Short mmCIF file of C-alpha atoms and ligand atoms in Angstrom, two decimals:
data_model
loop_
_atom_site.label_atom_id
_atom_site.label_comp_id
_atom_site.label_asym_id
_atom_site.label_seq_id
_atom_site.Cartn_x
_atom_site.Cartn_y
_atom_site.Cartn_z
CA UNK A 10 -65.40 55.30 -57.81
CA UNK A 11 -67.84 58.38 -57.95
CA UNK A 12 -69.90 59.40 -61.10
CA UNK A 13 -68.57 62.54 -62.42
CA UNK A 14 -71.02 65.14 -63.00
CA UNK A 15 -69.92 67.04 -65.88
CA UNK A 16 -70.73 70.56 -65.60
CA UNK A 17 -69.40 71.38 -69.21
CA UNK A 18 -71.72 68.50 -70.59
CA UNK A 19 -75.10 69.74 -68.69
CA UNK A 20 -74.34 73.64 -69.44
CA UNK A 21 -73.73 72.81 -73.01
CA UNK A 22 -77.25 70.57 -73.18
CA UNK A 23 -78.80 73.88 -71.64
CA UNK A 24 -77.51 76.16 -73.84
CA UNK A 25 -78.92 74.40 -76.99
CA UNK A 26 -82.17 74.60 -75.31
CA UNK A 27 -81.68 78.23 -74.59
CA UNK A 28 -80.93 78.89 -78.11
CA UNK A 29 -83.91 77.11 -79.05
CA UNK A 30 -85.93 79.00 -76.78
CA UNK A 31 -84.52 82.41 -78.00
CA UNK A 32 -85.23 81.52 -81.39
CA UNK A 33 -88.75 80.83 -80.41
CA UNK A 34 -89.26 83.85 -79.02
CA UNK A 35 -87.88 85.90 -82.00
CA UNK A 36 -90.70 84.37 -84.11
CA UNK A 37 -92.98 86.27 -81.71
CA UNK A 38 -91.02 89.66 -82.20
CA UNK A 39 -89.02 89.50 -79.21
CA UNK A 40 -84.97 89.30 -78.92
CA UNK A 41 -84.03 88.38 -75.50
CA UNK A 42 -81.46 91.50 -74.34
CA UNK A 43 -79.01 91.70 -71.80
CA UNK A 44 -76.96 94.69 -70.70
CA UNK A 45 -73.49 94.32 -68.86
CA UNK A 46 -72.11 97.38 -67.14
CA UNK A 47 -68.44 97.69 -66.33
CA UNK A 48 -67.10 99.97 -64.57
CA UNK A 49 -63.10 100.23 -64.16
CA UNK A 50 -60.17 98.36 -65.25
CA UNK A 51 -60.59 95.10 -62.97
CA UNK A 52 -58.75 92.32 -65.50
CA UNK A 53 -60.62 89.25 -64.02
CA UNK A 54 -64.00 91.32 -64.44
CA UNK A 55 -62.95 92.29 -68.15
CA UNK A 56 -62.50 88.33 -68.84
CA UNK A 57 -65.81 87.61 -67.13
CA UNK A 58 -67.74 90.50 -69.09
CA UNK A 59 -66.39 89.26 -72.55
CA UNK A 60 -67.34 85.56 -71.74
CA UNK A 61 -70.48 86.68 -70.96
CA UNK A 62 -70.79 88.55 -74.23
CA UNK A 63 -69.73 85.71 -76.05
CA UNK A 64 -72.20 83.12 -74.65
CA UNK A 65 -75.18 85.68 -75.55
CA UNK A 66 -74.05 86.07 -79.01
CA UNK A 67 -73.60 81.99 -79.25
CA UNK A 68 -77.34 81.90 -78.02
CA UNK A 69 -78.70 84.67 -79.87
CA UNK A 70 -79.28 86.92 -77.20
CA UNK A 71 -78.64 90.57 -77.72
CA UNK A 72 -76.35 92.09 -75.68
CA UNK A 73 -74.75 95.51 -74.81
CA UNK A 74 -71.81 96.04 -73.05
CA UNK A 75 -71.23 99.61 -71.14
CA UNK A 76 -67.87 99.90 -70.03
CA UNK A 77 -67.28 103.25 -67.54
CA UNK A 78 -64.21 104.45 -66.69
CA UNK A 79 -62.67 103.64 -63.23
CA UNK A 80 -63.58 107.53 -61.79
CA UNK A 81 -67.23 107.32 -62.78
CA UNK A 82 -69.16 108.88 -60.17
CA UNK A 83 -72.24 107.06 -58.48
CA UNK A 84 -74.84 109.12 -59.88
CA UNK A 85 -73.60 108.91 -63.16
CA UNK A 86 -74.14 104.68 -62.94
CA UNK A 87 -77.40 105.05 -61.27
CA UNK A 88 -78.65 107.16 -64.42
CA UNK A 89 -77.43 104.33 -66.78
CA UNK A 90 -79.31 101.82 -64.52
CA UNK A 91 -82.75 104.01 -64.70
CA UNK A 92 -82.13 104.40 -68.55
CA UNK A 93 -81.58 100.19 -68.80
CA UNK A 94 -84.41 100.08 -66.50
CA UNK A 95 -86.67 101.53 -69.01
CA UNK A 96 -85.25 100.08 -72.24
CA UNK A 97 -87.82 97.59 -73.78
CA UNK A 98 -85.08 95.85 -75.64
CA UNK A 99 -83.04 95.02 -72.33
CA UNK A 100 -84.58 91.98 -70.28
CA UNK A 101 -81.39 91.64 -67.99
CA UNK A 102 -79.23 94.04 -66.69
CA UNK A 103 -76.05 92.89 -64.91
CA UNK A 104 -73.55 95.11 -63.10
CA UNK A 105 -70.24 93.56 -62.70
CA UNK A 106 -68.90 93.47 -59.29
CA UNK A 107 -66.51 94.64 -57.53
CA UNK A 108 -67.35 98.12 -57.83
CA UNK A 109 -64.72 100.92 -57.43
CA UNK A 110 -65.09 102.27 -53.69
CA UNK A 111 -66.56 105.75 -54.48
CA UNK A 112 -69.61 103.51 -55.32
CA UNK A 113 -72.13 101.91 -52.98
CA UNK A 114 -72.50 98.78 -54.39
CA UNK A 115 -75.70 98.13 -52.58
CA UNK A 116 -77.15 100.97 -53.59
CA UNK A 117 -76.48 100.20 -57.38
CA UNK A 118 -77.88 96.62 -57.16
CA UNK A 119 -80.98 98.13 -55.38
CA UNK A 120 -81.35 100.55 -58.11
CA UNK A 121 -81.60 97.75 -60.72
CA UNK A 122 -85.51 96.72 -61.42
CA UNK A 123 -86.01 93.61 -59.44
CA UNK A 124 -87.76 92.48 -62.94
CA UNK A 125 -84.57 92.79 -65.03
CA UNK A 126 -82.24 91.53 -62.10
CA UNK A 127 -80.93 88.36 -63.57
CA UNK A 128 -78.17 87.99 -61.22
CA UNK A 129 -80.94 87.59 -58.36
CA UNK A 130 -79.27 89.75 -55.92
CA UNK A 131 -81.79 92.44 -55.32
CA UNK A 132 -83.20 92.17 -52.03
CA UNK A 133 -86.53 91.78 -53.30
CA UNK A 134 -85.61 88.79 -55.05
CA UNK A 135 -83.43 87.58 -52.40
CA UNK A 136 -87.02 88.00 -50.06
CA UNK A 137 -88.80 85.96 -53.15
CA UNK A 138 -86.79 83.37 -52.77
CA UNK A 139 -86.68 83.23 -49.09
CA UNK A 140 -90.63 83.12 -48.93
CA UNK A 141 -90.65 80.17 -51.80
CA UNK A 142 -91.85 82.58 -54.40
CA UNK A 143 -88.47 83.11 -56.71
CA UNK A 144 -88.74 85.56 -59.81
CA UNK A 145 -84.67 85.42 -60.25
CA UNK A 146 -82.62 82.69 -58.71
CA UNK A 147 -78.94 83.87 -58.66
CA UNK A 148 -77.03 82.10 -61.10
CA UNK A 149 -74.32 79.81 -59.46
CA UNK A 150 -76.45 78.26 -57.17
CA UNK A 151 -79.31 77.75 -59.66
CA UNK A 152 -76.79 75.88 -61.84
CA UNK A 153 -76.10 73.72 -58.65
CA UNK A 154 -79.41 72.84 -58.40
CA UNK A 155 -79.80 72.43 -62.22
CA UNK A 156 -76.48 69.87 -61.92
CA UNK A 157 -78.50 68.12 -59.02
CA UNK A 158 -81.46 67.45 -61.13
CA UNK A 159 -79.55 66.48 -64.10
CA UNK A 160 -77.76 63.87 -62.18
CA UNK A 161 -80.91 62.40 -60.75
CA UNK A 162 -80.16 63.37 -57.15
CA UNK A 163 -83.83 63.86 -55.13
CA UNK A 164 -83.29 65.93 -52.17
CA UNK A 165 -86.38 65.47 -50.64
CA UNK A 166 -85.65 64.21 -46.91
CA UNK A 167 -82.03 64.35 -47.60
CA UNK A 168 -79.61 65.55 -45.04
CA UNK A 169 -77.70 68.65 -47.17
CA UNK A 170 -74.79 70.36 -45.58
CA UNK A 171 -73.78 73.89 -47.05
CA UNK A 172 -70.35 75.15 -46.18
CA UNK A 173 -70.07 78.56 -46.64
CA UNK A 174 -72.91 81.32 -46.18
CA UNK A 175 -72.20 84.02 -48.61
CA UNK A 176 -75.01 86.01 -50.52
CA UNK A 177 -74.22 84.56 -53.66
CA UNK A 178 -74.00 81.09 -53.14
CA UNK A 179 -74.15 79.47 -50.03
CA UNK A 180 -77.22 81.27 -48.39
CA UNK A 181 -79.31 81.16 -51.51
CA UNK A 182 -78.22 77.33 -52.26
CA UNK A 183 -79.48 76.37 -48.91
CA UNK A 184 -82.77 78.21 -49.49
CA UNK A 185 -83.05 76.38 -52.56
CA UNK A 186 -82.31 72.87 -51.08
CA UNK A 187 -84.88 73.70 -48.39
CA UNK A 188 -87.45 74.47 -51.29
CA UNK A 189 -86.75 70.80 -52.24
CA UNK A 190 -87.48 69.58 -49.23
CA UNK A 191 -84.01 69.04 -47.90
CA UNK A 192 -82.81 69.17 -44.32
CA UNK A 193 -80.62 71.88 -44.52
CA UNK A 194 -77.32 72.53 -42.66
CA UNK A 195 -75.39 75.70 -43.18
CA UNK A 196 -71.92 75.89 -41.97
CA UNK A 197 -69.30 78.89 -41.94
CA UNK A 198 -66.27 79.63 -40.26
CA UNK A 199 -67.49 79.74 -36.76
CA UNK A 200 -68.74 75.93 -37.11
CA UNK A 201 -67.84 73.80 -34.37
CA UNK A 202 -66.60 70.31 -35.81
CA UNK A 203 -67.07 70.93 -39.46
CA UNK A 204 -65.63 67.60 -40.45
CA UNK A 205 -68.47 65.86 -37.68
CA UNK A 206 -71.15 67.80 -39.44
CA UNK A 207 -70.09 67.27 -43.31
CA UNK A 208 -70.15 63.38 -42.21
CA UNK A 209 -73.64 63.63 -41.70
CA UNK A 210 -74.40 64.61 -45.19
CA UNK A 211 -75.84 62.98 -47.98
CA UNK A 212 -75.05 65.94 -50.24
CA UNK A 213 -72.19 68.42 -49.34
CA UNK A 214 -72.33 72.07 -51.28
CA UNK A 215 -68.85 73.66 -50.78
CA UNK A 216 -68.43 77.25 -51.08
CA UNK A 217 -65.73 78.51 -49.19
CA UNK A 218 -62.79 79.62 -51.27
CA UNK A 219 -60.18 77.40 -49.66
CA UNK A 220 -58.07 74.95 -51.22
CA UNK A 221 -59.25 71.56 -51.03
CA UNK A 222 -60.05 72.28 -47.38
CA UNK A 223 -63.10 69.47 -47.22
CA UNK A 224 -60.90 66.05 -46.90
CA UNK A 225 -61.71 62.75 -48.51
CA UNK A 226 -62.33 61.28 -44.84
CA UNK A 227 -65.25 63.78 -44.44
CA UNK A 228 -67.37 62.33 -47.04
CA UNK A 229 -70.13 59.98 -46.17
CA UNK A 230 -69.71 56.74 -48.00
CA UNK A 231 -72.15 57.21 -51.00
CA UNK A 232 -72.69 60.79 -50.66
CA UNK A 233 -73.19 63.41 -53.46
CA UNK A 234 -70.51 66.17 -53.25
CA UNK A 235 -71.11 69.50 -55.39
CA UNK A 236 -67.81 71.80 -55.19
CA UNK A 237 -68.58 75.19 -56.07
CA UNK A 238 -65.07 76.49 -55.05
CA UNK A 239 -62.72 77.85 -57.52
CA UNK A 240 -59.25 78.42 -56.09
CA UNK A 241 -55.94 79.20 -57.90
CA UNK A 242 -52.86 77.30 -56.78
CA UNK A 243 -49.42 77.72 -58.18
CA UNK A 244 -49.28 79.54 -61.65
CA UNK A 245 -52.29 77.74 -63.23
CA UNK A 246 -53.78 74.97 -61.61
CA UNK A 247 -57.42 75.51 -60.34
CA UNK A 248 -58.54 73.34 -57.55
CA UNK A 249 -61.77 73.04 -55.38
CA UNK A 250 -62.58 73.38 -51.86
CA UNK A 251 -62.66 69.51 -51.60
CA UNK A 252 -60.13 67.23 -51.86
CA UNK A 253 -61.01 65.42 -55.12
CA UNK A 254 -59.08 62.61 -55.40
CA UNK A 255 -59.95 61.59 -51.70
CA UNK A 256 -63.61 62.47 -51.71
CA UNK A 257 -64.04 60.40 -55.13
CA UNK A 258 -63.13 57.24 -53.25
CA UNK A 259 -66.34 57.64 -51.07
CA UNK A 260 -68.62 59.87 -52.82
CA UNK A 261 -71.55 58.30 -55.51
CA UNK A 262 -71.07 61.20 -57.51
CA UNK A 263 -69.04 64.32 -57.58
CA UNK A 264 -68.17 67.42 -59.38
CA UNK A 265 -64.92 68.12 -60.89
CA UNK A 266 -63.06 71.55 -60.74
CA UNK A 267 -62.57 73.17 -63.33
CA UNK A 268 -65.43 71.59 -65.22
CA UNK A 269 -68.01 71.57 -62.42
CA UNK A 270 -70.32 74.16 -61.47
CA UNK A 271 -68.04 76.98 -63.38
CA UNK A 272 -69.64 76.79 -66.65
CA UNK A 273 -73.20 76.63 -65.41
CA UNK A 274 -73.15 80.11 -63.89
CA UNK A 275 -73.06 81.90 -67.18
CA UNK A 276 -75.66 79.27 -68.28
CA UNK A 277 -78.19 80.10 -65.78
CA UNK A 278 -77.27 84.08 -66.58
CA UNK A 279 -78.47 83.49 -70.27
CA UNK A 280 -81.60 81.30 -68.86
CA UNK A 281 -82.65 84.22 -66.49
CA UNK A 282 -82.37 86.69 -69.45
CA UNK A 283 -84.64 84.54 -71.66
CA UNK A 284 -87.17 83.86 -68.78
CA UNK A 285 -87.31 87.58 -68.27
CA UNK A 286 -87.78 88.09 -72.25
CA UNK A 287 -90.65 85.62 -72.24
CA UNK A 288 -92.24 87.58 -69.13
CA UNK A 289 -92.02 90.56 -71.24
CA UNK A 290 -93.76 88.71 -73.83
CA UNK A 291 -96.86 87.51 -71.49
CA UNK A 292 -97.36 91.13 -70.15
CA UNK A 293 -97.77 92.71 -73.60
P1 NDP B 27 -66.98 84.22 -49.57
O1 NDP B 27 -65.49 84.30 -49.19
O2 NDP B 27 -68.23 85.30 -49.71
O3 NDP B 27 -67.66 83.22 -48.63
C1 NDP B 27 -66.79 82.11 -47.99
C2 NDP B 27 -67.36 81.49 -46.87
O4 NDP B 27 -66.87 80.40 -46.55
C3 NDP B 27 -67.80 82.23 -45.93
O5 NDP B 27 -69.40 82.31 -45.27
C4 NDP B 27 -67.03 81.96 -44.74
O6 NDP B 27 -67.49 81.91 -43.37
C5 NDP B 27 -66.91 80.62 -45.07
N1 NDP B 27 -65.61 79.86 -44.69
C6 NDP B 27 -64.24 80.36 -44.69
N2 NDP B 27 -63.27 79.67 -43.93
C7 NDP B 27 -64.08 78.62 -43.55
C8 NDP B 27 -63.47 77.63 -42.51
N3 NDP B 27 -62.39 77.43 -42.48
N4 NDP B 27 -64.58 76.94 -42.39
C9 NDP B 27 -66.00 76.72 -42.90
N5 NDP B 27 -66.34 77.85 -43.48
C10 NDP B 27 -65.57 78.86 -43.83
O7 NDP B 27 -67.04 83.33 -50.91
P2 NDP B 27 -68.17 83.19 -52.02
O8 NDP B 27 -69.24 82.49 -51.83
O9 NDP B 27 -68.12 84.21 -52.92
O10 NDP B 27 -67.21 81.72 -52.95
C11 NDP B 27 -67.06 80.47 -52.57
C12 NDP B 27 -66.13 79.84 -53.60
O11 NDP B 27 -66.70 80.01 -54.67
C13 NDP B 27 -64.65 80.56 -54.09
O12 NDP B 27 -63.54 79.68 -54.48
C14 NDP B 27 -65.09 81.45 -55.55
O13 NDP B 27 -64.28 81.36 -56.06
C15 NDP B 27 -66.30 80.22 -55.52
N6 NDP B 27 -67.16 80.72 -56.80
C16 NDP B 27 -67.41 80.28 -57.78
C17 NDP B 27 -68.26 80.48 -58.89
C18 NDP B 27 -68.53 79.57 -59.96
O14 NDP B 27 -68.34 78.40 -60.14
N7 NDP B 27 -69.04 80.35 -61.26
C19 NDP B 27 -69.31 81.83 -58.46
C20 NDP B 27 -68.98 82.26 -57.06
C21 NDP B 27 -68.04 81.61 -56.20
P3 NDP B 27 -67.97 83.41 -42.92
O15 NDP B 27 -69.25 83.78 -43.25
O16 NDP B 27 -68.06 83.06 -41.18
O17 NDP B 27 -66.64 84.31 -42.77
#
């Protein structure tokens, strides 16, 4: 049976380290600060934002939430982002997506200072990642890399197959694995013979958004499986993109859903905020 890579436990360990780092920085007179901007009433976004706020409080990070109405004009949001860019108490800015349709999301993300872009979505940071000199790594793929490291998985020379090429998960995680000297294949909806490609993988990273699409018999004996997918089936049940029961019979290690990659995302957001605050001390 596969070793379970326990995201909850890894996240808890790293959050303890972050809290210690935040305390250390406070002794130097700096409190790490995160601003979260929420526009509109999207229920899921509200839940994420309150989870982020609680996680900040637990870690000792100062957090401010800016709740704007759904009819907020783009110019108003851009003005807020500009104020936060210049606010010395704020080291990280996160604009919760999705934004209402009257607002150009790209324009807003590009207005965030790349040096406070703790989500790592600004094109400057995407570019820095792709040239191997990152400033902020996007949180979910960063969480995947930390899990692999904590599980003792060495990527050098390995075949990594990433399924899904989104800007927030698939593409950046592929870049990060490349930086660790893996041989990376990035698959998507037009990939021919996906089962055949996945069968080559020493490490499979699934970020598709389709419940249990990756079958157990696609997994090479002894492969490591990281399942980023979070899919709600029926009323309450959450499942990943991988058939967990089938894949566990062949994999050497696997992440569960829930309790796998999920808890890592906010953890890495806290980590990025702390890192940003540390840099602000270094340049003072
Ligand atoms: P997107 O919908 O943005 O991207 C999905 C990708 O999967 C696309 O590249 C798409 O290909 C590819 N795809 C779709 N169908 C197939 C198929 N049949 N075969 C091969 N590839 C396919 O999703 P995200 O990256 O935003 O999210 C992926 C999953 O991860 C979701 O379940 C989401 O909920 C979860 N997630 C979890 C997070 C966490 O743990 N905290 C954070 C972010 C996401 P194409 O480009 O060709 O359309």
